[in-house]
Each structure stands twice: as structure tokens, then as C-alpha cells.
Amino acid sequence: MAATALTLDRLQPVILSGHPARIGLADMLAALPINPGRLIPCRADTPAQRNVTASLIDDAVAGADRAVLLVAEGIGCAAAAWWARLSPRAYVERVAGALLIDPASGDQTASFASPRSVLPFPSLVLGTGQDAKALSGEWGSRLLAAPETSAAAPRSGPFRAMIQRFTTAIVEGDVGRARRLLEAVGEG
């Protein structure tokens, strides 16, 4: 557990949710040995609200003191993909990866429509059904089928283990890239 805590401590979560009170994403993350991060409510009823959402994501990513882990649910997944595809490279490079939980699709995500392309960072979709499968393919994400749960029975146990595995893989990948870079410049 100590190695996992060290790994998770290297990431700054930015939580994107259309319904932060319904899912309790912040509560689930609070159970992990990490800073719970910044919660951004994703709104897109109007172009102005969508642009405010983008500005809040920009501020959270730019202000993070370490690599960012985007954690999104519902419409927040569409907001994360839209932001990643249209933001300046300098912002997107600060994101180590994304966990995309129960992504919304269809009309409710129309305000976050963006060019179809793979996300510029590793991502994992936790969801069920054809929509989750299609979006994971579009985003270049790995799909992990989520267990069916109700709002009264949150999936904090499996969710916690999945976050630990995913963030450990991100940090191990970063360490590997750093070692290869040092070897390439003759300092490894």
C-alpha cells in the first residue's frame, strides 16, 4: 500500500462531473491516499456555460502542482474529451491520464461535440453497454466493464482498486520514459 500511496501522491486529480452530488465521485476519491483534487461541475446548457467549464478545466490543470489525473463521470467525460481535443498542447501535456466513468452520450453531450480523434493521454473508460464501448474506441481508451450498481450501493471497493492500478501504470510509464531520456543523453 505504501508504494501505491507514493504513486497516487504524484498525481493531482481534477474531477469533472455533471452531477457531483449524485455519484459521490469526490467522496470515493477522498477514501484514496491522494489529495481529493478540484471538483468542476460541467455545464453546457449554453455556449457561455460550456466556455466557463473549459476555463475552469484550464485553470485547474494550469494550477496543478503535479501531473493531472482527470476523473470524469457522465457528461464530464464528454467535457474532458472536448477539452483535450481543443486545448493548447501545453495544457494537455500536463495531463498524465484520465478515468472516464459511465460516460454520457447522445443529445446530452451535443454541446461538447469535437473532432473525432484519440485522446492525447492514456485513458480508461469504466462503463457498460454499447455507448461506453463506442466511446472507448473513439477516444482510444481501454474499456473496463463496470459492475452494475445502484446509487445506494456505490462501487468504492472496485473503483478504488481500479484507480490504484491505473495511476500506478501511469507513474511507471513516466519513470520509464524519464530513464530512457537520461540514457539517451548519457546520464543513465
PDB file of N, CA, C and O in Angstrom, residues 37-102:
ATOM      1  N   GLY A  37      -8.382  16.603  -4.877  1.00  0.00           N
ATOM      2  CA  GLY A  37      -8.443  17.334  -6.126  1.00  0.00           C
ATOM      3  C   GLY A  37      -9.501  18.414  -6.168  1.00  0.00           C
ATOM      4  O   GLY A  37     -10.117  18.747  -5.176  1.00  0.00           O
ATOM      5  N   ARG A  38      -9.690  18.918  -7.349  1.00  0.00           N
ATOM      6  CA  ARG A  38     -10.636  20.008  -7.580  1.00  0.00           C
ATOM      7  C   ARG A  38     -11.847  19.477  -8.318  1.00  0.00           C
ATOM      8  O   ARG A  38     -11.706  18.798  -9.332  1.00  0.00           O
ATOM      9  N   LEU A  39     -13.028  19.789  -7.818  1.00  0.00           N
ATOM     10  CA  LEU A  39     -14.275  19.356  -8.433  1.00  0.00           C
ATOM     11  C   LEU A  39     -14.805  20.454  -9.348  1.00  0.00           C
ATOM     12  O   LEU A  39     -15.003  21.590  -8.909  1.00  0.00           O
ATOM     13  N   ILE A  40     -15.022  20.119 -10.602  1.00  0.00           N
ATOM     14  CA  ILE A  40     -15.533  21.075 -11.585  1.00  0.00           C
ATOM     15  C   ILE A  40     -16.887  20.591 -12.075  1.00  0.00           C
ATOM     16  O   ILE A  40     -16.980  19.527 -12.699  1.00  0.00           O
ATOM     17  N   PRO A  41     -17.942  21.358 -11.793  1.00  0.00           N
ATOM     18  CA  PRO A  41     -19.257  20.988 -12.337  1.00  0.00           C
ATOM     19  C   PRO A  41     -19.295  21.306 -13.836  1.00  0.00           C
ATOM     20  O   PRO A  41     -18.960  22.414 -14.244  1.00  0.00           O
ATOM     21  N   CYS A  42     -19.665  20.342 -14.643  1.00  0.00           N
ATOM     22  CA  CYS A  42     -19.699  20.526 -16.096  1.00  0.00           C
ATOM     23  C   CYS A  42     -21.093  20.963 -16.515  1.00  0.00           C
ATOM     24  O   CYS A  42     -22.053  20.213 -16.371  1.00  0.00           O
ATOM     25  N   ARG A  43     -21.170  22.138 -17.051  1.00  0.00           N
ATOM     26  CA  ARG A  43     -22.440  22.688 -17.511  1.00  0.00           C
ATOM     27  C   ARG A  43     -22.269  23.092 -18.978  1.00  0.00           C
ATOM     28  O   ARG A  43     -21.250  23.636 -19.365  1.00  0.00           O
ATOM     29  N   ALA A  44     -23.313  22.827 -19.772  1.00  0.00           N
ATOM     30  CA  ALA A  44     -23.235  23.181 -21.192  1.00  0.00           C
ATOM     31  C   ALA A  44     -24.613  23.467 -21.764  1.00  0.00           C
ATOM     32  O   ALA A  44     -24.870  23.203 -22.932  1.00  0.00           O
ATOM     33  N   ASP A  45     -25.497  24.015 -20.940  1.00  0.00           N
ATOM     34  CA  ASP A  45     -26.831  24.359 -21.449  1.00  0.00           C
ATOM     35  C   ASP A  45     -26.750  25.484 -22.475  1.00  0.00           C
ATOM     36  O   ASP A  45     -27.591  25.582 -23.358  1.00  0.00           O
ATOM     37  N   THR A  46     -25.720  26.324 -22.329  1.00  0.00           N
ATOM     38  CA  THR A  46     -25.496  27.408 -23.271  1.00  0.00           C
ATOM     39  C   THR A  46     -24.011  27.404 -23.656  1.00  0.00           C
ATOM     40  O   THR A  46     -23.182  26.858 -22.917  1.00  0.00           O
ATOM     41  N   PRO A  47     -23.664  28.031 -24.779  1.00  0.00           N
ATOM     42  CA  PRO A  47     -22.243  28.121 -25.126  1.00  0.00           C
ATOM     43  C   PRO A  47     -21.432  28.830 -24.032  1.00  0.00           C
ATOM     44  O   PRO A  47     -20.286  28.459 -23.782  1.00  0.00           O
ATOM     45  N   ALA A  48     -22.022  29.809 -23.374  1.00  0.00           N
ATOM     46  CA  ALA A  48     -21.316  30.518 -22.302  1.00  0.00           C
ATOM     47  C   ALA A  48     -20.981  29.566 -21.148  1.00  0.00           C
ATOM     48  O   ALA A  48     -19.866  29.595 -20.620  1.00  0.00           O
ATOM     49  N   GLN A  49     -21.929  28.710 -20.758  1.00  0.00           N
ATOM     50  CA  GLN A  49     -21.667  27.749 -19.688  1.00  0.00           C
ATOM     51  C   GLN A  49     -20.582  26.763 -20.105  1.00  0.00           C
ATOM     52  O   GLN A  49     -19.703  26.406 -19.309  1.00  0.00           O
ATOM     53  N   ARG A  50     -20.630  26.313 -21.351  1.00  0.00           N
ATOM     54  CA  ARG A  50     -19.612  25.388 -21.850  1.00  0.00           C
ATOM     55  C   ARG A  50     -18.234  26.047 -21.798  1.00  0.00           C
ATOM     56  O   ARG A  50     -17.254  25.434 -21.385  1.00  0.00           O
ATOM     57  N   ASN A  51     -18.168  27.315 -22.184  1.00  0.00           N
ATOM     58  CA  ASN A  51     -16.890  28.013 -22.177  1.00  0.00           C
ATOM     59  C   ASN A  51     -16.372  28.236 -20.757  1.00  0.00           C
ATOM     60  O   ASN A  51     -15.161  28.202 -20.521  1.00  0.00           O
ATOM     61  N   VAL A  52     -17.280  28.453 -19.806  1.00  0.00           N
ATOM     62  CA  VAL A  52     -16.875  28.570 -18.401  1.00  0.00           C
ATOM     63  C   VAL A  52     -16.299  27.241 -17.923  1.00  0.00           C
ATOM     64  O   VAL A  52     -15.279  27.205 -17.225  1.00  0.00           O
ATOM     65  N   THR A  53     -16.940  26.132 -18.312  1.00  0.00           N
ATOM     66  CA  THR A  53     -16.418  24.811 -17.958  1.00  0.00           C
ATOM     67  C   THR A  53     -14.993  24.654 -18.482  1.00  0.00           C
ATOM     68  O   THR A  53     -14.096  24.210 -17.754  1.00  0.00           O
ATOM     69  N   ALA A  54     -14.755  25.026 -19.737  1.00  0.00           N
ATOM     70  CA  ALA A  54     -13.410  24.929 -20.320  1.00  0.00           C
ATOM     71  C   ALA A  54     -12.419  25.786 -19.543  1.00  0.00           C
ATOM     72  O   ALA A  54     -11.296  25.348 -19.267  1.00  0.00           O
ATOM     73  N   SER A  55     -12.836  26.990 -19.176  1.00  0.00           N
ATOM     74  CA  SER A  55     -11.963  27.881 -18.424  1.00  0.00           C
ATOM     75  C   SER A  55     -11.614  27.302 -17.048  1.00  0.00           C
ATOM     76  O   SER A  55     -10.470  27.398 -16.589  1.00  0.00           O
ATOM     77  N   LEU A  56     -12.589  26.671 -16.403  1.00  0.00           N
ATOM     78  CA  LEU A  56     -12.335  26.048 -15.101  1.00  0.00           C
ATOM     79  C   LEU A  56     -11.368  24.873 -15.222  1.00  0.00           C
ATOM     80  O   LEU A  56     -10.496  24.686 -14.366  1.00  0.00           O
ATOM     81  N   ILE A  57     -11.513  24.089 -16.292  1.00  0.00           N
ATOM     82  CA  ILE A  57     -10.574  22.986 -16.518  1.00  0.00           C
ATOM     83  C   ILE A  57      -9.177  23.547 -16.786  1.00  0.00           C
ATOM     84  O   ILE A  57      -8.184  23.069 -16.222  1.00  0.00           O
ATOM     85  N   ASP A  58      -9.092  24.577 -17.635  1.00  0.00           N
ATOM     86  CA  ASP A  58      -7.796  25.224 -17.909  1.00  0.00           C
ATOM     87  C   ASP A  58      -7.130  25.662 -16.613  1.00  0.00           C
ATOM     88  O   ASP A  58      -5.942  25.398 -16.384  1.00  0.00           O
ATOM     89  N   ASP A  59      -7.884  26.362 -15.761  1.00  0.00           N
ATOM     90  CA  ASP A  59      -7.341  26.869 -14.501  1.00  0.00           C
ATOM     91  C   ASP A  59      -6.867  25.741 -13.592  1.00  0.00           C
ATOM     92  O   ASP A  59      -5.803  25.826 -12.976  1.00  0.00           O
ATOM     93  N   ALA A  60      -7.658  24.677 -13.492  1.00  0.00           N
ATOM     94  CA  ALA A  60      -7.300  23.556 -12.627  1.00  0.00           C
ATOM     95  C   ALA A  60      -6.036  22.853 -13.125  1.00  0.00           C
ATOM     96  O   ALA A  60      -5.148  22.522 -12.328  1.00  0.00           O
ATOM     97  N   VAL A  61      -5.946  22.637 -14.422  1.00  0.00           N
ATOM     98  CA  VAL A  61      -4.779  21.954 -14.983  1.00  0.00           C
ATOM     99  C   VAL A  61      -3.542  22.844 -14.895  1.00  0.00           C
ATOM    100  O   VAL A  61      -2.476  22.396 -14.460  1.00  0.00           O
ATOM    101  N   ALA A  62      -3.675  24.101 -15.252  1.00  0.00           N
ATOM    102  CA  ALA A  62      -2.534  25.018 -15.208  1.00  0.00           C
ATOM    103  C   ALA A  62      -2.059  25.252 -13.779  1.00  0.00           C
ATOM    104  O   ALA A  62      -0.868  25.449 -13.534  1.00  0.00           O
ATOM    105  N   GLY A  63      -2.977  25.223 -12.824  1.00  0.00           N
ATOM    106  CA  GLY A  63      -2.628  25.495 -11.431  1.00  0.00           C
ATOM    107  C   GLY A  63      -2.185  24.289 -10.634  1.00  0.00           C
ATOM    108  O   GLY A  63      -1.780  24.410  -9.479  1.00  0.00           O
ATOM    109  N   ALA A  64      -2.227  23.105 -11.230  1.00  0.00           N
ATOM    110  CA  ALA A  64      -1.836  21.885 -10.509  1.00  0.00           C
ATOM    111  C   ALA A  64      -0.337  21.890 -10.254  1.00  0.00           C
ATOM    112  O   ALA A  64       0.450  22.319 -11.103  1.00  0.00           O
ATOM    113  N   ASP A  65       0.049  21.405  -9.082  1.00  0.00           N
ATOM    114  CA  ASP A  65       1.469  21.383  -8.725  1.00  0.00           C
ATOM    115  C   ASP A  65       2.151  20.066  -9.100  1.00  0.00           C
ATOM    116  O   ASP A  65       3.302  19.846  -8.764  1.00  0.00           O
ATOM    117  N   ARG A  66       1.428  19.195  -9.794  1.00  0.00           N
ATOM    118  CA  ARG A  66       1.989  17.931 -10.281  1.00  0.00           C
ATOM    119  C   ARG A  66       1.171  17.482 -11.486  1.00  0.00           C
ATOM    120  O   ARG A  66       0.238  18.166 -11.880  1.00  0.00           O
ATOM    121  N   ALA A  67       1.515  16.373 -12.053  1.00  0.00           N
ATOM    122  CA  ALA A  67       0.771  15.853 -13.201  1.00  0.00           C
ATOM    123  C   ALA A  67      -0.691  15.651 -12.822  1.00  0.00           C
ATOM    124  O   ALA A  67      -1.013  15.305 -11.689  1.00  0.00           O
ATOM    125  N   VAL A  68      -1.583  15.882 -13.777  1.00  0.00           N
ATOM    126  CA  VAL A  68      -3.023  15.846 -13.531  1.00  0.00           C
ATOM    127  C   VAL A  68      -3.605  14.498 -13.941  1.00  0.00           C
ATOM    128  O   VAL A  68      -3.246  13.937 -14.981  1.00  0.00           O
ATOM    129  N   LEU A  69      -4.519  14.004 -13.113  1.00  0.00           N
ATOM    130  CA  LEU A  69      -5.343  12.848 -13.445  1.00  0.00           C
ATOM    131  C   LEU A  69      -6.768  13.373 -13.574  1.00  0.00           C
ATOM    132  O   LEU A  69      -7.356  13.829 -12.596  1.00  0.00           O
ATOM    133  N   LEU A  70      -7.313  13.370 -14.804  1.00  0.00           N
ATOM    134  CA  LEU A  70      -8.705  13.763 -14.998  1.00  0.00           C
ATOM    135  C   LEU A  70      -9.590  12.592 -14.576  1.00  0.00           C
ATOM    136  O   LEU A  70      -9.368  11.457 -15.017  1.00  0.00           O
ATOM    137  N   VAL A  71     -10.550  12.855 -13.722  1.00  0.00           N
ATOM    138  CA  VAL A  71     -11.528  11.850 -13.291  1.00  0.00           C
ATOM    139  C   VAL A  71     -12.882  12.438 -13.647  1.00  0.00           C
ATOM    140  O   VAL A  71     -13.279  13.466 -13.106  1.00  0.00           O
ATOM    141  N   ALA A  72     -13.573  11.803 -14.584  1.00  0.00           N
ATOM    142  CA  ALA A  72     -14.825  12.369 -15.084  1.00  0.00           C
ATOM    143  C   ALA A  72     -15.936  11.335 -15.038  1.00  0.00           C
ATOM    144  O   ALA A  72     -15.689  10.141 -15.165  1.00  0.00           O
ATOM    145  N   GLU A  73     -17.175  11.833 -14.861  1.00  0.00           N
ATOM    146  CA  GLU A  73     -18.337  10.945 -14.920  1.00  0.00           C
ATOM    147  C   GLU A  73     -19.425  11.611 -15.728  1.00  0.00           C
ATOM    148  O   GLU A  73     -19.520  12.826 -15.797  1.00  0.00           O
ATOM    149  N   GLY A  74     -20.240  10.768 -16.372  1.00  0.00           N
ATOM    150  CA  GLY A  74     -21.378  11.277 -17.134  1.00  0.00           C
ATOM    151  C   GLY A  74     -20.956  12.249 -18.215  1.00  0.00           C
ATOM    152  O   GLY A  74     -20.050  11.987 -19.013  1.00  0.00           O
ATOM    153  N   ILE A  75     -21.598  13.409 -18.217  1.00  0.00           N
ATOM    154  CA  ILE A  75     -21.282  14.436 -19.212  1.00  0.00           C
ATOM    155  C   ILE A  75     -19.872  14.987 -19.026  1.00  0.00           C
ATOM    156  O   ILE A  75     -19.270  15.524 -19.952  1.00  0.00           O
ATOM    157  N   GLY A  76     -19.311  14.801 -17.828  1.00  0.00           N
ATOM    158  CA  GLY A  76     -17.935  15.219 -17.579  1.00  0.00           C
ATOM    159  C   GLY A  76     -16.949  14.506 -18.488  1.00  0.00           C
ATOM    160  O   GLY A  76     -15.902  15.056 -18.847  1.00  0.00           O
ATOM    161  N   CYS A  77     -17.276  13.276 -18.907  1.00  0.00           N
ATOM    162  CA  CYS A  77     -16.407  12.542 -19.840  1.00  0.00           C
ATOM    163  C   CYS A  77     -16.374  13.237 -21.198  1.00  0.00           C
ATOM    164  O   CYS A  77     -15.298  13.392 -21.802  1.00  0.00           O
ATOM    165  N   ALA A  78     -17.537  13.670 -21.678  1.00  0.00           N
ATOM    166  CA  ALA A  78     -17.599  14.401 -22.950  1.00  0.00           C
ATOM    167  C   ALA A  78     -16.856  15.729 -22.825  1.00  0.00           C
ATOM    168  O   ALA A  78     -16.155  16.147 -23.755  1.00  0.00           O
ATOM    169  N   ALA A  79     -16.994  16.391 -21.676  1.00  0.00           N
ATOM    170  CA  ALA A  79     -16.288  17.658 -21.446  1.00  0.00           C
ATOM    171  C   ALA A  79     -14.775  17.435 -21.466  1.00  0.00           C
ATOM    172  O   ALA A  79     -14.028  18.231 -22.048  1.00  0.00           O
ATOM    173  N   ALA A  80     -14.313  16.355 -20.843  1.00  0.00           N
ATOM    174  CA  ALA A  80     -12.879  16.055 -20.816  1.00  0.00           C
ATOM    175  C   ALA A  80     -12.345  15.802 -22.224  1.00  0.00           C
ATOM    176  O   ALA A  80     -11.286  16.323 -22.600  1.00  0.00           O
ATOM    177  N   ALA A  81     -13.079  15.018 -23.023  1.00  0.00           N
ATOM    178  CA  ALA A  81     -12.644  14.731 -24.395  1.00  0.00           C
ATOM    179  C   ALA A  81     -12.638  15.999 -25.238  1.00  0.00           C
ATOM    180  O   ALA A  81     -11.692  16.256 -25.991  1.00  0.00           O
ATOM    181  N   TRP A  82     -13.685  16.796 -25.122  1.00  0.00           N
ATOM    182  CA  TRP A  82     -13.789  18.061 -25.861  1.00  0.00           C
ATOM    183  C   TRP A  82     -12.637  18.978 -25.494  1.00  0.00           C
ATOM    184  O   TRP A  82     -11.960  19.528 -26.374  1.00  0.00           O
ATOM    185  N   TRP A  83     -12.389  19.123 -24.194  1.00  0.00           N
ATOM    186  CA  TRP A  83     -11.306  19.994 -23.726  1.00  0.00           C
ATOM    187  C   TRP A  83      -9.956  19.494 -24.251  1.00  0.00           C
ATOM    188  O   TRP A  83      -9.148  20.282 -24.762  1.00  0.00           O
ATOM    189  N   ALA A  84      -9.701  18.186 -24.135  1.00  0.00           N
ATOM    190  CA  ALA A  84      -8.410  17.631 -24.539  1.00  0.00           C
ATOM    191  C   ALA A  84      -8.144  17.802 -26.030  1.00  0.00           C
ATOM    192  O   ALA A  84      -7.018  18.045 -26.452  1.00  0.00           O
ATOM    193  N   ARG A  85      -9.190  17.699 -26.828  1.00  0.00           N
ATOM    194  CA  ARG A  85      -9.024  17.794 -28.278  1.00  0.00           C
ATOM    195  C   ARG A  85      -8.845  19.225 -28.761  1.00  0.00           C
ATOM    196  O   ARG A  85      -8.268  19.441 -29.827  1.00  0.00           O
ATOM    197  N   LEU A  86      -9.344  20.195 -28.013  1.00  0.00           N
ATOM    198  CA  LEU A  86      -9.333  21.575 -28.493  1.00  0.00           C
ATOM    199  C   LEU A  86      -8.419  22.517 -27.708  1.00  0.00           C
ATOM    200  O   LEU A  86      -8.288  23.674 -28.085  1.00  0.00           O
ATOM    201  N   SER A  87      -7.797  22.036 -26.660  1.00  0.00           N
ATOM    202  CA  SER A  87      -6.949  22.894 -25.829  1.00  0.00           C
ATOM    203  C   SER A  87      -5.527  22.953 -26.365  1.00  0.00           C
ATOM    204  O   SER A  87      -5.077  22.038 -27.058  1.00  0.00           O
ATOM    205  N   PRO A  88      -4.805  24.003 -25.983  1.00  0.00           N
ATOM    206  CA  PRO A  88      -3.399  24.099 -26.405  1.00  0.00           C
ATOM    207  C   PRO A  88      -2.578  22.926 -25.868  1.00  0.00           C
ATOM    208  O   PRO A  88      -2.835  22.409 -24.774  1.00  0.00           O
ATOM    209  N   ARG A  89      -1.613  22.538 -26.630  1.00  0.00           N
ATOM    210  CA  ARG A  89      -0.762  21.395 -26.287  1.00  0.00           C
ATOM    211  C   ARG A  89      -0.117  21.548 -24.911  1.00  0.00           C
ATOM    212  O   ARG A  89       0.006  20.580 -24.162  1.00  0.00           O
ATOM    213  N   ALA A  90       0.288  22.764 -24.552  1.00  0.00           N
ATOM    214  CA  ALA A  90       0.942  22.995 -23.263  1.00  0.00           C
ATOM    215  C   ALA A  90       0.033  22.618 -22.090  1.00  0.00           C
ATOM    216  O   ALA A  90       0.515  22.165 -21.052  1.00  0.00           O
ATOM    217  N   TYR A  91      -1.260  22.804 -22.232  1.00  0.00           N
ATOM    218  CA  TYR A  91      -2.204  22.419 -21.175  1.00  0.00           C
ATOM    219  C   TYR A  91      -2.375  20.904 -21.150  1.00  0.00           C
ATOM    220  O   TYR A  91      -2.303  20.270 -20.108  1.00  0.00           O
ATOM    221  N   VAL A  92      -2.624  20.332 -22.312  1.00  0.00           N
ATOM    222  CA  VAL A  92      -2.927  18.907 -22.407  1.00  0.00           C
ATOM    223  C   VAL A  92      -1.730  18.060 -21.967  1.00  0.00           C
ATOM    224  O   VAL A  92      -1.898  17.002 -21.374  1.00  0.00           O
ATOM    225  N   GLU A  93      -0.514  18.528 -22.197  1.00  0.00           N
ATOM    226  CA  GLU A  93       0.681  17.777 -21.808  1.00  0.00           C
ATOM    227  C   GLU A  93       0.801  17.618 -20.299  1.00  0.00           C
ATOM    228  O   GLU A  93       1.529  16.754 -19.823  1.00  0.00           O
ATOM    229  N   ARG A  94       0.093  18.436 -19.534  1.00  0.00           N
ATOM    230  CA  ARG A  94       0.124  18.340 -18.068  1.00  0.00           C
ATOM    231  C   ARG A  94      -0.760  17.205 -17.545  1.00  0.00           C
ATOM    232  O   ARG A  94      -0.732  16.883 -16.371  1.00  0.00           O
ATOM    233  N   VAL A  95      -1.558  16.607 -18.429  1.00  0.00           N
ATOM    234  CA  VAL A  95      -2.470  15.534 -18.035  1.00  0.00           C
ATOM    235  C   VAL A  95      -1.772  14.187 -18.235  1.00  0.00           C
ATOM    236  O   VAL A  95      -1.382  13.838 -19.344  1.00  0.00           O
ATOM    237  N   ALA A  96      -1.641  13.428 -17.136  1.00  0.00           N
ATOM    238  CA  ALA A  96      -0.998  12.115 -17.196  1.00  0.00           C
ATOM    239  C   ALA A  96      -1.955  11.044 -17.687  1.00  0.00           C
ATOM    240  O   ALA A  96      -1.529  10.060 -18.283  1.00  0.00           O
ATOM    241  N   GLY A  97      -3.253  11.234 -17.446  1.00  0.00           N
ATOM    242  CA  GLY A  97      -4.232  10.241 -17.862  1.00  0.00           C
ATOM    243  C   GLY A  97      -5.621  10.639 -17.419  1.00  0.00           C
ATOM    244  O   GLY A  97      -5.804  11.644 -16.734  1.00  0.00           O
ATOM    245  N   ALA A  98      -6.597   9.819 -17.827  1.00  0.00           N
ATOM    246  CA  ALA A  98      -7.989  10.107 -17.483  1.00  0.00           C
ATOM    247  C   ALA A  98      -8.743   8.827 -17.156  1.00  0.00           C
ATOM    248  O   ALA A  98      -8.564   7.806 -17.822  1.00  0.00           O
ATOM    249  N   LEU A  99      -9.581   8.909 -16.121  1.00  0.00           N
ATOM    250  CA  LEU A  99     -10.551   7.873 -15.791  1.00  0.00           C
ATOM    251  C   LEU A  99     -11.906   8.417 -16.182  1.00  0.00           C
ATOM    252  O   LEU A  99     -12.327   9.461 -15.684  1.00  0.00           O
ATOM    253  N   LEU A 100     -12.587   7.751 -17.093  1.00  0.00           N
ATOM    254  CA  LEU A 100     -13.856   8.222 -17.637  1.00  0.00           C
ATOM    255  C   LEU A 100     -14.945   7.240 -17.218  1.00  0.00           C
ATOM    256  O   LEU A 100     -14.999   6.120 -17.718  1.00  0.00           O
ATOM    257  N   ILE A 101     -15.777   7.656 -16.285  1.00  0.00           N
ATOM    258  CA  ILE A 101     -16.708   6.757 -15.612  1.00  0.00           C
ATOM    259  C   ILE A 101     -18.135   6.976 -16.112  1.00  0.00           C
ATOM    260  O   ILE A 101     -18.643   8.102 -16.070  1.00  0.00           O
ATOM    261  N   ASP A 102     -18.769   5.902 -16.553  1.00  0.00           N
ATOM    262  CA  ASP A 102     -20.153   5.950 -17.048  1.00  0.00           C
ATOM    263  C   ASP A 102     -20.386   7.131 -17.982  1.00  0.00           C
ATOM    264  O   ASP A 102     -21.210   8.008 -17.710  1.00  0.00           O
TER     265      ASP A 102
END
